[in-house]
Amino acid sequence: LIGRLMFDLPEEMGLIAVAARQTQGKGRGGNVWLSPLGCALCTLHISIPLHSNLGQRIPFIQHLVSLAVVEAVRSIPGYEDIELRVKWPNDIYYSDLMKLGGVLVNSTLIETTFHILIGFGFNVNNSNPTICINDLIAKFNREEGTELQALSADCLIARTVTVLERLIEVFQEKGPNGVLPQYYKYWVHSGKQVQLHSEDGPMAWIVGIDDYGYLQVHEEGKGVESVHPDGNSFDMLRNLIVPK
């Protein structure tokens, strides 16, 4: 729907579609995305000038969106320690244990403007099949003796879009270094070791992400290399980076 509308809109007009349930949700690489009631689900259209900091580093958008989802919760007073994190390149996690959301970005370049469709979905209210944000809040209340309120999908979509707008402004002004400290604060990979290619492959250490949003790994004797998300899969369960 948005793909058909986005080219006919005035430049200054924003466009977002919010769904209570999806029946044909899509993930990366043709994966199916399950979207029952109780999830925050939306597609957002933004325009990014080609000749801008973010226009020259379009892969960063998925990282900014993932960060915005986490910040939407953890920037609320009292909710700062809810264990919601980002996983490269496009997932939202409970600690480093369970996925509860994801981001899918499609871009189309028309003349000197990128038209970006950002799809994101995250589990707000469903305890099954894995875990949801309100479960994390309830767990925090039990452990810390607090009385934080459950959050709604609508509230979190609104907060995510607001935070994303601010992150894009900072990125356009300061480049990657304007947002990376906050991104690293919430990401799950600090100091982690991974094996490349297979369980018998060489060991490498995750260093960070480079100026274009690709994962940097350090393999002993070979220095730091960048890994592109479209050609590699990062298997959190087995700490593997493997070719797709």
Short mmCIF file of C-alpha atoms in Angstrom, two decimals:
data_model
loop_
_atom_site.label_atom_id
_atom_site.label_comp_id
_atom_site.label_asym_id
_atom_site.label_seq_id
_atom_site.Cartn_x
_atom_site.Cartn_y
_atom_site.Cartn_z
CA LEU A 1 0.00 0.00 0.00
CA ILE A 2 2.68 2.50 1.02
CA GLY A 3 4.87 1.45 -1.90
CA ARG A 4 2.14 2.66 -4.24
CA LEU A 5 1.48 5.90 -2.37
CA MET A 6 4.93 7.12 -1.42
CA PHE A 7 5.93 8.66 -4.76
CA ASP A 8 2.74 10.75 -4.95
CA LEU A 9 3.12 12.47 -1.58
CA PRO A 10 4.31 16.05 -1.07
CA GLU A 11 7.90 16.06 0.20
CA GLU A 12 6.99 17.44 3.61
CA MET A 13 4.32 14.79 4.31
CA GLY A 14 5.10 11.71 6.35
CA LEU A 15 3.43 8.34 5.85
CA ILE A 16 3.02 5.39 8.19
CA ALA A 17 0.85 2.26 8.15
CA VAL A 18 0.10 0.56 11.47
CA ALA A 19 -1.32 -2.95 11.63
CA ALA A 20 -2.91 -4.76 14.57
CA ARG A 21 -2.17 -8.06 12.81
CA GLN A 22 -0.29 -9.07 9.66
CA THR A 23 -1.07 -12.10 7.53
CA GLN A 24 1.83 -11.81 5.07
CA GLY A 25 4.66 -10.39 7.15
CA LYS A 26 8.11 -10.61 5.58
CA GLY A 27 11.57 -10.92 7.09
CA ARG A 28 15.04 -10.69 5.59
CA GLY A 29 16.06 -13.17 2.91
CA GLY A 30 12.48 -14.22 2.18
CA ASN A 31 11.79 -15.32 5.76
CA VAL A 32 8.20 -15.21 7.00
CA TRP A 33 7.49 -12.87 9.91
CA LEU A 34 4.71 -14.02 12.28
CA SER A 35 2.59 -11.09 13.41
CA PRO A 36 -0.23 -11.99 15.82
CA LEU A 37 -2.27 -9.55 17.88
CA GLY A 38 -0.20 -8.01 20.65
CA CYS A 39 2.73 -6.98 18.47
CA ALA A 40 3.73 -3.47 17.45
CA LEU A 41 3.69 -3.59 13.65
CA CYS A 42 4.21 -0.78 11.18
CA THR A 43 5.75 0.40 7.95
CA LEU A 44 7.18 3.91 7.82
CA HIS A 45 8.17 5.94 4.76
CA ILE A 46 11.03 8.43 5.00
CA SER A 47 13.04 10.35 2.39
CA ILE A 48 16.80 10.69 2.67
CA PRO A 49 18.89 12.90 0.34
CA LEU A 50 21.55 10.90 -1.49
CA HIS A 51 24.18 13.54 -0.80
CA SER A 52 23.89 13.48 2.98
CA ASN A 53 25.65 11.61 5.78
CA LEU A 54 22.92 8.98 5.96
CA GLY A 55 22.33 8.93 2.20
CA GLN A 56 25.94 7.80 1.78
CA ARG A 57 25.51 5.12 4.47
CA ILE A 58 22.04 3.69 3.87
CA PRO A 59 22.80 0.34 5.67
CA PHE A 60 22.89 2.35 8.91
CA ILE A 61 19.14 2.92 8.77
CA GLN A 62 18.33 -0.56 10.07
CA HIS A 63 20.67 0.05 13.01
CA LEU A 64 19.05 3.39 13.78
CA VAL A 65 15.60 1.78 13.76
CA SER A 66 16.69 -1.09 16.02
CA LEU A 67 18.24 1.44 18.39
CA ALA A 68 15.07 3.56 18.27
CA VAL A 69 12.93 0.58 19.35
CA VAL A 70 15.18 -0.09 22.35
CA GLU A 71 15.36 3.59 23.21
CA ALA A 72 11.57 3.87 22.97
CA VAL A 73 11.41 1.72 26.10
CA ARG A 74 14.67 2.47 27.87
CA SER A 75 14.40 6.26 27.60
CA ILE A 76 11.22 6.25 29.72
CA PRO A 77 12.01 7.30 33.32
CA GLY A 78 12.11 4.15 35.44
CA TYR A 79 12.47 1.80 32.45
CA GLU A 80 16.18 2.44 31.81
CA ASP A 81 17.26 -1.02 33.06
CA ILE A 82 14.72 -3.12 31.16
CA GLU A 83 17.01 -5.64 29.44
CA LEU A 84 16.14 -4.80 25.85
CA ARG A 85 19.06 -4.79 23.39
CA VAL A 86 20.04 -4.60 19.72
CA LYS A 87 21.64 -7.40 17.72
CA TRP A 88 23.44 -6.66 14.45
CA PRO A 89 22.18 -6.14 11.87
CA ASN A 90 18.45 -5.77 12.48
CA ASP A 91 17.10 -7.55 15.56
CA ILE A 92 15.78 -6.53 18.96
CA TYR A 93 16.62 -8.96 21.75
CA TYR A 94 15.95 -9.73 25.40
CA SER A 95 19.53 -9.61 26.70
CA ASP A 96 21.43 -11.96 24.35
CA LEU A 97 18.92 -14.73 24.93
CA MET A 98 15.76 -14.26 22.86
CA LYS A 99 14.61 -12.32 19.83
CA LEU A 100 11.46 -10.26 20.25
CA GLY A 101 11.58 -7.95 17.25
CA GLY A 102 13.10 -7.17 13.89
CA VAL A 103 13.54 -4.52 11.22
CA LEU A 104 13.32 -4.75 7.42
CA VAL A 105 14.41 -1.80 5.25
CA ASN A 106 13.77 -1.40 1.51
CA SER A 107 15.18 1.57 -0.40
CA THR A 108 14.52 3.03 -3.85
CA LEU A 109 16.72 5.78 -5.31
CA ILE A 110 14.84 8.30 -7.46
CA GLU A 111 17.19 10.96 -8.88
CA THR A 112 18.94 12.25 -5.74
CA THR A 113 16.51 11.03 -3.09
CA PHE A 114 16.28 7.67 -1.33
CA HIS A 115 12.71 6.63 -0.62
CA ILE A 116 12.99 4.30 2.36
CA LEU A 117 10.30 1.88 3.54
CA ILE A 118 11.03 0.79 7.09
CA GLY A 119 9.10 -2.18 8.40
CA PHE A 120 9.46 -3.04 12.05
CA GLY A 121 7.68 -5.42 14.37
CA PHE A 122 8.25 -6.28 18.01
CA ASN A 123 6.41 -8.35 20.58
CA VAL A 124 4.72 -6.19 23.21
CA ASN A 125 2.07 -8.43 24.80
CA ASN A 126 2.53 -12.09 23.73
CA SER A 127 4.17 -14.34 26.32
CA ASN A 128 4.36 -17.10 23.70
CA PRO A 129 6.14 -18.44 21.74
CA THR A 130 9.13 -16.62 23.26
CA ILE A 131 8.90 -13.48 25.39
CA CYS A 132 7.54 -9.95 25.12
CA ILE A 133 8.38 -6.47 26.37
CA ASN A 134 5.65 -6.49 29.03
CA ASP A 135 7.01 -9.82 30.34
CA LEU A 136 10.38 -8.10 30.79
CA ILE A 137 8.70 -5.25 32.66
CA ALA A 138 6.80 -7.69 34.92
CA LYS A 139 10.04 -9.61 35.58
CA PHE A 140 11.82 -6.36 36.48
CA ASN A 141 8.99 -5.41 38.87
CA ARG A 142 9.24 -8.77 40.65
CA GLU A 143 13.02 -8.60 40.99
CA GLU A 144 13.36 -4.92 41.89
CA GLY A 145 10.13 -4.34 43.82
CA THR A 146 9.00 -1.63 41.38
CA GLU A 147 5.55 -0.99 39.95
CA LEU A 148 6.27 -0.05 36.36
CA GLN A 149 3.19 -0.05 34.14
CA ALA A 150 2.80 -2.30 31.11
CA LEU A 151 3.28 -0.49 27.79
CA SER A 152 1.00 -0.46 24.75
CA ALA A 153 1.94 -1.16 21.13
CA ASP A 154 0.57 2.23 20.03
CA CYS A 155 2.66 4.09 22.60
CA LEU A 156 5.83 2.23 21.60
CA ILE A 157 5.30 2.78 17.86
CA ALA A 158 4.85 6.50 18.50
CA ARG A 159 7.92 6.67 20.73
CA THR A 160 10.00 4.64 18.23
CA VAL A 161 9.18 7.00 15.36
CA THR A 162 9.91 10.05 17.54
CA VAL A 163 13.26 8.64 18.68
CA LEU A 164 14.14 7.60 15.11
CA GLU A 165 13.53 11.15 13.88
CA ARG A 166 15.97 12.47 16.48
CA LEU A 167 18.58 9.80 15.67
CA ILE A 168 18.39 10.63 11.96
CA GLU A 169 18.89 14.33 12.72
CA VAL A 170 21.95 13.56 14.87
CA PHE A 171 23.37 11.21 12.22
CA GLN A 172 22.89 13.79 9.46
CA GLU A 173 24.70 16.37 11.55
CA LYS A 174 27.51 14.28 13.09
CA GLY A 175 27.72 11.06 11.08
CA PRO A 176 28.15 7.59 12.61
CA ASN A 177 30.05 8.85 15.64
CA GLY A 178 26.99 10.81 16.70
CA VAL A 179 24.98 7.62 17.35
CA LEU A 180 27.47 4.75 17.78
CA PRO A 181 28.16 5.32 21.50
CA GLN A 182 24.46 4.88 22.24
CA TYR A 183 24.22 1.91 19.87
CA TYR A 184 27.13 0.14 21.57
CA LYS A 185 25.56 0.82 24.97
CA TYR A 186 22.68 -1.45 24.01
CA TRP A 187 24.15 -4.00 21.64
CA VAL A 188 24.67 -7.65 22.60
CA HIS A 189 28.05 -8.25 20.97
CA SER A 190 30.60 -6.43 23.14
CA GLY A 191 33.69 -8.58 23.61
CA LYS A 192 32.07 -11.64 22.01
CA GLN A 193 34.05 -14.26 20.13
CA VAL A 194 32.68 -15.87 17.00
CA GLN A 195 33.80 -18.56 14.59
CA LEU A 196 33.84 -17.84 10.90
CA HIS A 197 32.23 -20.13 8.31
CA SER A 198 31.70 -23.23 10.49
CA GLU A 199 32.11 -24.68 13.97
CA ASP A 200 35.63 -25.70 12.96
CA GLY A 201 36.40 -22.32 11.39
CA PRO A 202 38.86 -19.70 12.62
CA MET A 203 38.08 -17.72 15.77
CA ALA A 204 37.45 -13.98 15.51
CA TRP A 205 36.49 -11.20 17.87
CA ILE A 206 33.72 -8.70 17.21
CA VAL A 207 35.20 -5.21 17.15
CA GLY A 208 32.24 -2.99 16.26
CA ILE A 209 30.63 -1.67 13.11
CA ASP A 210 32.38 0.37 10.46
CA ASP A 211 31.45 3.74 8.94
CA TYR A 212 28.97 2.04 6.59
CA GLY A 213 27.19 -0.10 9.17
CA TYR A 214 28.93 -3.41 8.44
CA LEU A 215 30.13 -5.67 11.25
CA GLN A 216 33.86 -5.58 11.95
CA VAL A 217 35.57 -8.73 13.13
CA HIS A 218 39.23 -9.26 14.05
CA GLU A 219 40.73 -12.57 12.99
CA GLU A 220 44.14 -13.30 14.47
CA GLY A 221 46.86 -12.75 11.91
CA LYS A 222 44.51 -11.12 9.41
CA GLY A 223 43.50 -7.87 11.07
CA VAL A 224 40.05 -6.31 11.04
CA GLU A 225 37.59 -7.19 8.28
CA SER A 226 34.07 -5.96 7.55
CA VAL A 227 31.23 -8.47 7.18
CA HIS A 228 28.21 -7.57 5.04
CA PRO A 229 24.80 -8.62 6.42
CA ASP A 230 23.37 -9.62 3.03
CA GLY A 231 26.05 -12.23 2.51
CA ASN A 232 26.37 -13.57 6.02
CA SER A 233 24.23 -14.87 8.81
CA PHE A 234 25.08 -14.26 12.43
CA ASP A 235 23.95 -17.29 14.43
CA MET A 236 23.63 -16.14 18.04
CA LEU A 237 22.90 -19.64 19.33
CA ARG A 238 26.19 -21.04 18.06
CA ASN A 239 28.28 -17.84 17.81
CA LEU A 240 28.84 -18.40 14.11
CA ILE A 241 29.18 -16.07 11.17
CA VAL A 242 28.37 -18.23 8.17
CA PRO A 243 27.81 -17.61 4.45
CA LYS A 244 24.13 -17.69 3.44
#
